[in-house]
XYZ file of N, CA and C in Angstrom:
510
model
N -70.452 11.989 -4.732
C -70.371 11.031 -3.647
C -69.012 11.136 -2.977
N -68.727 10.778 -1.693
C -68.132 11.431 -0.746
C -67.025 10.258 -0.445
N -66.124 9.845 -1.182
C -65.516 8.571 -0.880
C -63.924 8.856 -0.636
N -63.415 7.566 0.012
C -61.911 8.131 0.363
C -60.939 7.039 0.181
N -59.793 7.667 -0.117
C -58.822 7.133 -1.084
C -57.545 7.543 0.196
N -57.016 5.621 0.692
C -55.866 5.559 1.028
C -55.014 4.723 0.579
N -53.405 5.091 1.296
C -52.572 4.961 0.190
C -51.629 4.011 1.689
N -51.470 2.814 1.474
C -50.569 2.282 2.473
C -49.220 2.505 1.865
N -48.325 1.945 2.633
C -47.144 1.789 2.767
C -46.509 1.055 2.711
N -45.147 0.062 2.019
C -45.284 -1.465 2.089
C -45.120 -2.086 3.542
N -44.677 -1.235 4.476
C -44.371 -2.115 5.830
C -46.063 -2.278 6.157
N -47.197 -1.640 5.880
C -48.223 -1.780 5.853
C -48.889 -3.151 5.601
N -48.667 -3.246 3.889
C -48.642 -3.894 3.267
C -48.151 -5.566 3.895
N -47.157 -5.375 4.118
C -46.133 -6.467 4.516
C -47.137 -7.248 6.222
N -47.479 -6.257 6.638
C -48.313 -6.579 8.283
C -49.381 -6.562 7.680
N -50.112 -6.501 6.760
C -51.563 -7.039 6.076
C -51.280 -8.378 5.548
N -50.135 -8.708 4.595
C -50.318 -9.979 4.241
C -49.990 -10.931 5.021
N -48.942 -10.836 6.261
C -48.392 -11.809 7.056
C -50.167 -11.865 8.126
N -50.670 -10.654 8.476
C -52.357 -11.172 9.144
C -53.228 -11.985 8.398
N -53.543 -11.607 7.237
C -54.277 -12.659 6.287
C -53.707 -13.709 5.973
N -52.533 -14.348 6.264
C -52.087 -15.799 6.068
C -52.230 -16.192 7.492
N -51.996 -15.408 8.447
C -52.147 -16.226 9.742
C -53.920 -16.266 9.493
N -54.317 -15.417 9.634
C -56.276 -15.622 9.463
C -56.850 -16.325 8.697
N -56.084 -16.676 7.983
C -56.693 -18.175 6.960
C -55.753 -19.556 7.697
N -54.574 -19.511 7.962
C -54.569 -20.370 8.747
C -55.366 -20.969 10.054
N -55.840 -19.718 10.710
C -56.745 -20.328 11.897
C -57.841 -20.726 11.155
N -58.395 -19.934 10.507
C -59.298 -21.067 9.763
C -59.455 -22.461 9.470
N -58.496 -22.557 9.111
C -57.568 -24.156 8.697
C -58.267 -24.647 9.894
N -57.471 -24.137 11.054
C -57.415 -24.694 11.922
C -58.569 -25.602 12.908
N -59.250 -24.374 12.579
C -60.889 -24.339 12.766
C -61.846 -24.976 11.838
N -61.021 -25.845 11.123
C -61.950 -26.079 9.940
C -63.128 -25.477 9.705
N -63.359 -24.252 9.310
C -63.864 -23.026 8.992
C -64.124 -23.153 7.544
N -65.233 -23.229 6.680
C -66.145 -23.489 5.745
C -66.330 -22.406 5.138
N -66.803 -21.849 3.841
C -67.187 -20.497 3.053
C -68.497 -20.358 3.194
N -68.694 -19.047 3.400
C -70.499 -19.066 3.511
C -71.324 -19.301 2.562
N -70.343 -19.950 1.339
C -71.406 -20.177 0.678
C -70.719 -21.278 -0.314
N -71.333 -21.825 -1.474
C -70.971 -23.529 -2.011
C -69.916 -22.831 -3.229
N -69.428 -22.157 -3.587
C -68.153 -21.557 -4.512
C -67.155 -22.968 -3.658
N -66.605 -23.796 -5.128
C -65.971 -24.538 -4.997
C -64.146 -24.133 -4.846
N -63.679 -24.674 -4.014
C -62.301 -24.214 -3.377
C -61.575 -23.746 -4.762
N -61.377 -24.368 -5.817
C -60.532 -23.754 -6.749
C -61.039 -22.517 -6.833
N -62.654 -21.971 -6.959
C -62.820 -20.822 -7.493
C -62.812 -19.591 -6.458
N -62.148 -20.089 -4.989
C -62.444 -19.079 -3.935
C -60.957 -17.969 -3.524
N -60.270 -18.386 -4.423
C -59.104 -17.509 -3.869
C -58.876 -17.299 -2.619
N -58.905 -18.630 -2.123
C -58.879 -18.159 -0.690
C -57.979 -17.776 0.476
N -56.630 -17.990 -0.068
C -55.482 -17.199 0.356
C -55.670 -15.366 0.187
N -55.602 -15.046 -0.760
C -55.612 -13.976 -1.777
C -56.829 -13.324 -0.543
N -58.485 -13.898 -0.500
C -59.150 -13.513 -0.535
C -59.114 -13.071 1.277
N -58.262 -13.349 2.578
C -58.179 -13.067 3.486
C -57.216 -12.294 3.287
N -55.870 -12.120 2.467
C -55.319 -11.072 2.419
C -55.647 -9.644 2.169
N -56.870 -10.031 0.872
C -57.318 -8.735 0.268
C -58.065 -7.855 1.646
N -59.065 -9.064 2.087
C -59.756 -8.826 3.274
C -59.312 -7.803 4.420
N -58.273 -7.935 4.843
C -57.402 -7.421 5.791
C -56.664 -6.151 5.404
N -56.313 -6.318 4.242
C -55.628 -5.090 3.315
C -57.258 -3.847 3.867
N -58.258 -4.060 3.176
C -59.427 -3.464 3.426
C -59.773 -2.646 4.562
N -59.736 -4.040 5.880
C -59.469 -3.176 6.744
C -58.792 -2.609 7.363
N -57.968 -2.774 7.214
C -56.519 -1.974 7.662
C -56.384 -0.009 7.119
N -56.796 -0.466 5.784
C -57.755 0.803 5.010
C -58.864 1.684 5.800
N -59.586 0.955 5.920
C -61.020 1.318 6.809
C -60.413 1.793 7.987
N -59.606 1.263 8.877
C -59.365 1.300 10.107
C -58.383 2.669 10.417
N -57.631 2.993 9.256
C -56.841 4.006 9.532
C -57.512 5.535 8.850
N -58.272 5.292 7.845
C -59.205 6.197 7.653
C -60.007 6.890 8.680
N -60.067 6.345 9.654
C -61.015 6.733 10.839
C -60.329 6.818 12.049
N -58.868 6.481 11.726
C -57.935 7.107 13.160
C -57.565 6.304 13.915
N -57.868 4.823 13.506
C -57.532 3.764 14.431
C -57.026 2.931 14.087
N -56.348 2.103 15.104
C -55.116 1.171 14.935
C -55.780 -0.084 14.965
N -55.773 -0.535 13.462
C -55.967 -2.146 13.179
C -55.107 -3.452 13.605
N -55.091 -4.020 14.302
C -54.525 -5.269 14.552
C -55.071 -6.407 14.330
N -54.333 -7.602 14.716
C -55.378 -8.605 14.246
C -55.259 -9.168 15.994
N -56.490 -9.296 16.189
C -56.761 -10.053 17.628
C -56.778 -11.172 17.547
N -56.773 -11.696 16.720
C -56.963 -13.090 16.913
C -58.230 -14.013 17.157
N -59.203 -13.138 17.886
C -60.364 -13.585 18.226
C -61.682 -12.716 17.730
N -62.843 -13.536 18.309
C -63.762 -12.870 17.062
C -63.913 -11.440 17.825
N -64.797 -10.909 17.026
C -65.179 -9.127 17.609
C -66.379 -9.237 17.644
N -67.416 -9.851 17.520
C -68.707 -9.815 17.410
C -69.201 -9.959 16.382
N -68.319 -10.283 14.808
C -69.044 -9.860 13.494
C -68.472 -8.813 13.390
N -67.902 -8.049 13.847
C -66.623 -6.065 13.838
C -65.596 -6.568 12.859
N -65.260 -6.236 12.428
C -63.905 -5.995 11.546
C -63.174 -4.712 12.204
N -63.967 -3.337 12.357
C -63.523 -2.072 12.585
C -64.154 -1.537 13.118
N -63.995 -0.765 14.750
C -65.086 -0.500 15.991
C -66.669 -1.270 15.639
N -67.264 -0.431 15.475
C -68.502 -0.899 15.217
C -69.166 -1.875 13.423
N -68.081 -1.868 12.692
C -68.634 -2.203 11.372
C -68.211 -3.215 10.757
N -68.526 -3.585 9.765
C -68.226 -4.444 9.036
C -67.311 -3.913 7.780
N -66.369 -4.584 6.987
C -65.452 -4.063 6.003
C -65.642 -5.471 5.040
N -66.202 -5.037 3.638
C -66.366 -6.220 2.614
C -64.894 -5.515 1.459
N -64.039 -6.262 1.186
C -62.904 -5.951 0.541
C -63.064 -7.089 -1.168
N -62.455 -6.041 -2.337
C -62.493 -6.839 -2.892
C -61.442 -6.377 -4.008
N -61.073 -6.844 -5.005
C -60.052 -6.480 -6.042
C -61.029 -6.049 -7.404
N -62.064 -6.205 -7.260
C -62.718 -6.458 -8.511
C -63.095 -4.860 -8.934
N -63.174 -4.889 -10.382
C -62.881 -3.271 -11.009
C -64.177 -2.579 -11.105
N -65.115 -3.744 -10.525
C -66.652 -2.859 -10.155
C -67.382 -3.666 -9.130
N -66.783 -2.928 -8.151
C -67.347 -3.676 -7.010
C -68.553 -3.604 -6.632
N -69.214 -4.565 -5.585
C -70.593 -4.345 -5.613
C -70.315 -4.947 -3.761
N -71.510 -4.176 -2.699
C -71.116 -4.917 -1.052
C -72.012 -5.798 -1.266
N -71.471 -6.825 -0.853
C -72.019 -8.028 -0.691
C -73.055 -8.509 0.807
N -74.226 -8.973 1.169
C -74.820 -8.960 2.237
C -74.876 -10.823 2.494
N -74.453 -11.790 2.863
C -74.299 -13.121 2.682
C -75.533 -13.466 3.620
N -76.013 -14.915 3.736
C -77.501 -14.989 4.052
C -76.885 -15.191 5.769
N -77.680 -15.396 6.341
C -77.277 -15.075 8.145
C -75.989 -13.989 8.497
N -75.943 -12.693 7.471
C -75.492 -11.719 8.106
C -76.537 -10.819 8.809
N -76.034 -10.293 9.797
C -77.001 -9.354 10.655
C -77.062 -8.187 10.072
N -78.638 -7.970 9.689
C -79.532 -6.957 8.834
C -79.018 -5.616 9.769
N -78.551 -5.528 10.433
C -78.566 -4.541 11.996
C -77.415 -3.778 11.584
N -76.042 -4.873 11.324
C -74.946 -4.144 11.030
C -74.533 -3.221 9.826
N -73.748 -2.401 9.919
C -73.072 -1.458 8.827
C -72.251 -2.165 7.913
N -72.155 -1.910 6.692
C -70.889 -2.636 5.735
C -70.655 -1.763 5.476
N -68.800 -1.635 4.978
C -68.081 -0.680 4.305
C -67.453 -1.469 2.856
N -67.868 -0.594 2.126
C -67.126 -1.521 0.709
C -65.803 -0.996 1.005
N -64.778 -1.960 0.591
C -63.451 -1.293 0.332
C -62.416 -2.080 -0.769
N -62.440 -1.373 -1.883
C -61.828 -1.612 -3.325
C -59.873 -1.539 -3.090
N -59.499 -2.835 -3.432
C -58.090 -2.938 -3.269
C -57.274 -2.846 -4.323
N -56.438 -2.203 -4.852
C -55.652 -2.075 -6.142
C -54.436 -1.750 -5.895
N -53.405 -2.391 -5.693
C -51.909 -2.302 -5.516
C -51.893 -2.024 -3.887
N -51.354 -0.887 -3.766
C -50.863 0.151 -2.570
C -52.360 0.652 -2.271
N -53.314 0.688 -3.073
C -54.472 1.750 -2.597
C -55.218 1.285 -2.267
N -56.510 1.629 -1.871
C -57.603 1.157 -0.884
C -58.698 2.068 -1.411
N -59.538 1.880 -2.493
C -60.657 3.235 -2.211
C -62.061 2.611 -1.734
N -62.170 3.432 -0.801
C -63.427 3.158 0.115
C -64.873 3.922 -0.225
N -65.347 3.075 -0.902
C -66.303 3.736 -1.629
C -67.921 3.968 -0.933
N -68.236 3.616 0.217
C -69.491 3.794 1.237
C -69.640 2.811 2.090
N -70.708 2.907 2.301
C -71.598 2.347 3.121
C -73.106 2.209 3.344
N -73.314 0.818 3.506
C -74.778 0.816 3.819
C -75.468 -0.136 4.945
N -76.728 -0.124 5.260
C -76.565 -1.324 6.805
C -77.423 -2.438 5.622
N -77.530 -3.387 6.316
C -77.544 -4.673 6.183
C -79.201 -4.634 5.294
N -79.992 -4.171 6.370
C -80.588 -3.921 5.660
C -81.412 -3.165 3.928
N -80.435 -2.102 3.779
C -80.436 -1.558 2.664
C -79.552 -2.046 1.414
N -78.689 -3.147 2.251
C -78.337 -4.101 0.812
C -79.342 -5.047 0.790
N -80.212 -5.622 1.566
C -80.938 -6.612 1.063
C -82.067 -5.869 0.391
N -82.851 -4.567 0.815
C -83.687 -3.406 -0.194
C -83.747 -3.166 -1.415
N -82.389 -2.932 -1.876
C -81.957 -1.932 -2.971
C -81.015 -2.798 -3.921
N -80.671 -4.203 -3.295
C -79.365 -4.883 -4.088
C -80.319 -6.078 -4.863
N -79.321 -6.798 -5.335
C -79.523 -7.780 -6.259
C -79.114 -9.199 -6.155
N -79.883 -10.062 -6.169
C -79.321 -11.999 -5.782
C -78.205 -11.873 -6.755
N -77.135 -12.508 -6.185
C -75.469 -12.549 -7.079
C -75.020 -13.783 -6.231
N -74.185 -14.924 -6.958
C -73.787 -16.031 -6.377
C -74.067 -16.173 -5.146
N -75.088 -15.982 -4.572
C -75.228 -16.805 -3.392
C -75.329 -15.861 -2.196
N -75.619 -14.464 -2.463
C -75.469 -13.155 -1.620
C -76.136 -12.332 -2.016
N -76.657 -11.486 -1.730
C -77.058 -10.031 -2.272
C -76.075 -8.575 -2.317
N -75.679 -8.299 -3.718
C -75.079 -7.363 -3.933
C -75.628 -5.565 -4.452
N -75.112 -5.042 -3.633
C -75.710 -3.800 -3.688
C -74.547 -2.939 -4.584
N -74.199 -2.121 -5.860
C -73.679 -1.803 -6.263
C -73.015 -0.694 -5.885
N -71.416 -0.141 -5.631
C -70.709 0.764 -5.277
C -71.103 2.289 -5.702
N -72.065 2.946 -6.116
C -72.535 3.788 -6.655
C -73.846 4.254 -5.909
N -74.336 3.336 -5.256
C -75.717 3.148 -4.859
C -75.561 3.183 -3.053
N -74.026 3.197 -2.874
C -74.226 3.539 -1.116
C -73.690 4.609 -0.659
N -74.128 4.898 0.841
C -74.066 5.844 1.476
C -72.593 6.784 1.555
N -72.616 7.507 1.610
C -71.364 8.412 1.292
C -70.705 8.444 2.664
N -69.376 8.263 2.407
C -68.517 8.044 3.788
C -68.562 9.042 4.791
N -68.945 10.445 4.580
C -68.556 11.261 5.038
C -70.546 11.486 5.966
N -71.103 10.263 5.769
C -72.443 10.271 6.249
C -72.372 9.157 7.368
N -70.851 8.345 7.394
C -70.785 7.555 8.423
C -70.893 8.302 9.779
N -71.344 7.220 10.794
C -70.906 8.268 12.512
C -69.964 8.615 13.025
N -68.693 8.028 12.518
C -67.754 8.084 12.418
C -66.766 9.067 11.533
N -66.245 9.487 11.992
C -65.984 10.652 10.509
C -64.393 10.266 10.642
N -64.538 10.507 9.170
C -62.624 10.306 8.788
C -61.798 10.945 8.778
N -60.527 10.683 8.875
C -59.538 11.230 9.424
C -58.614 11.431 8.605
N -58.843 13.008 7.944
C -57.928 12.715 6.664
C -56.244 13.403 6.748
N -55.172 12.647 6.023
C -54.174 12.937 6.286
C -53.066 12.635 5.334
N -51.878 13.134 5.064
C -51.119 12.436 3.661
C -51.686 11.159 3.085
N -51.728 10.456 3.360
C -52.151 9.012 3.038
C -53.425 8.913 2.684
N -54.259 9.773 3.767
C -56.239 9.189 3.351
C -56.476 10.584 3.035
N -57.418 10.874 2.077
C -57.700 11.724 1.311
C -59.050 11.135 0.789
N -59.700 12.384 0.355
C -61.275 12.411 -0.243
C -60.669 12.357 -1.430
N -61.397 11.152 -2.663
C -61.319 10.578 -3.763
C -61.676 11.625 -4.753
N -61.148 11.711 -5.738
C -61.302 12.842 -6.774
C -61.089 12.153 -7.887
N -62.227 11.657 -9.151
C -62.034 11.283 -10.301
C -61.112 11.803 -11.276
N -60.586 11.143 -11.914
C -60.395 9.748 -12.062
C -59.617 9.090 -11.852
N -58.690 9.466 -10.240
C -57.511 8.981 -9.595
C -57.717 8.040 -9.111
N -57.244 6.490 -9.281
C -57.327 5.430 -8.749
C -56.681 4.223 -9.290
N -57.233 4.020 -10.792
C -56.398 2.676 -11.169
C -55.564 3.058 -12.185
């Protein structure tokens, strides 16, 4: 499987976490709700817009393009056309939440220190197919999606992003 492994930088780093505290602040702001009933202690929810952003920032430079944070929505986009599900967890699985659009693309993207490994993709539909009911979402397991290099998009590899080679990562 065809997956890719980038490596930020801390000034990177540093403009990922200062976006994910402002992006949970507008939230705030917006009194903006979780899509699903996970009670606030158990949502990491600082952490969990940082990780978020870390992800795509990952995603976004993998493919040659410059992530910012706009401020405003994109349509459901995270990154040109797709969606980016980010997570810390040591076996990740993409998550499909209920009123996400069956239409769109998800990109898993696994966060561990400095690194980012981006392990596929699948559309909306083929996580609700092939995945499994998990707190409140359907999770499709990191093993079980589409290989990056099958996106329309093709990646852009360079010191930093590189095709993943076992068992380099954690």
């Amino acid at each position: 499987m065809s997956k890719v492994l980038v490596t930020l930088d801390y000034e990177e780093l540093e403009y990922c976490a200062i976006s994910g505290a402002r992006r949970n602040i507008r939230a705030m702001q917006k009194d903006r709700k979780p899509r699903d009933n996970t009670k606030y202690s158990a949502q990491n929810w600082w952490q969990s817009n940082i990780t978020g952003v870390i992800g795509e920032y990952a995603v976004a430079k993998s493919l040659g393009e410059h992530w910012q944070d706009l401020e405003v929505d994109r349509g459901g986009f995270d990154v040109l056309n797709y969606q980016v599900r980010s997570t810390e967890h040591t076996s990740p699985k993409l998550a499909a939440r209920p009123n996400d659009d069956l239409n769109h693309i998800y990109i898993l993207a696994q966060v561990h220190k400095h690194r980012v490994l981006i392990h596929g993709w699948a559309t909306g539909y083929e996580i609700q197919q092939l995945g499994a009911p998990e707190y409140g979402a359907i999770r499709l397991h990191h093993d079980m999606l589409n290989d990056m290099s099958l996106l329309p998009h093709p990646t852009i590899y360079t010191a930093q992003v590189q095709e993943w080679e076992r068992p380099d990562y954690q």
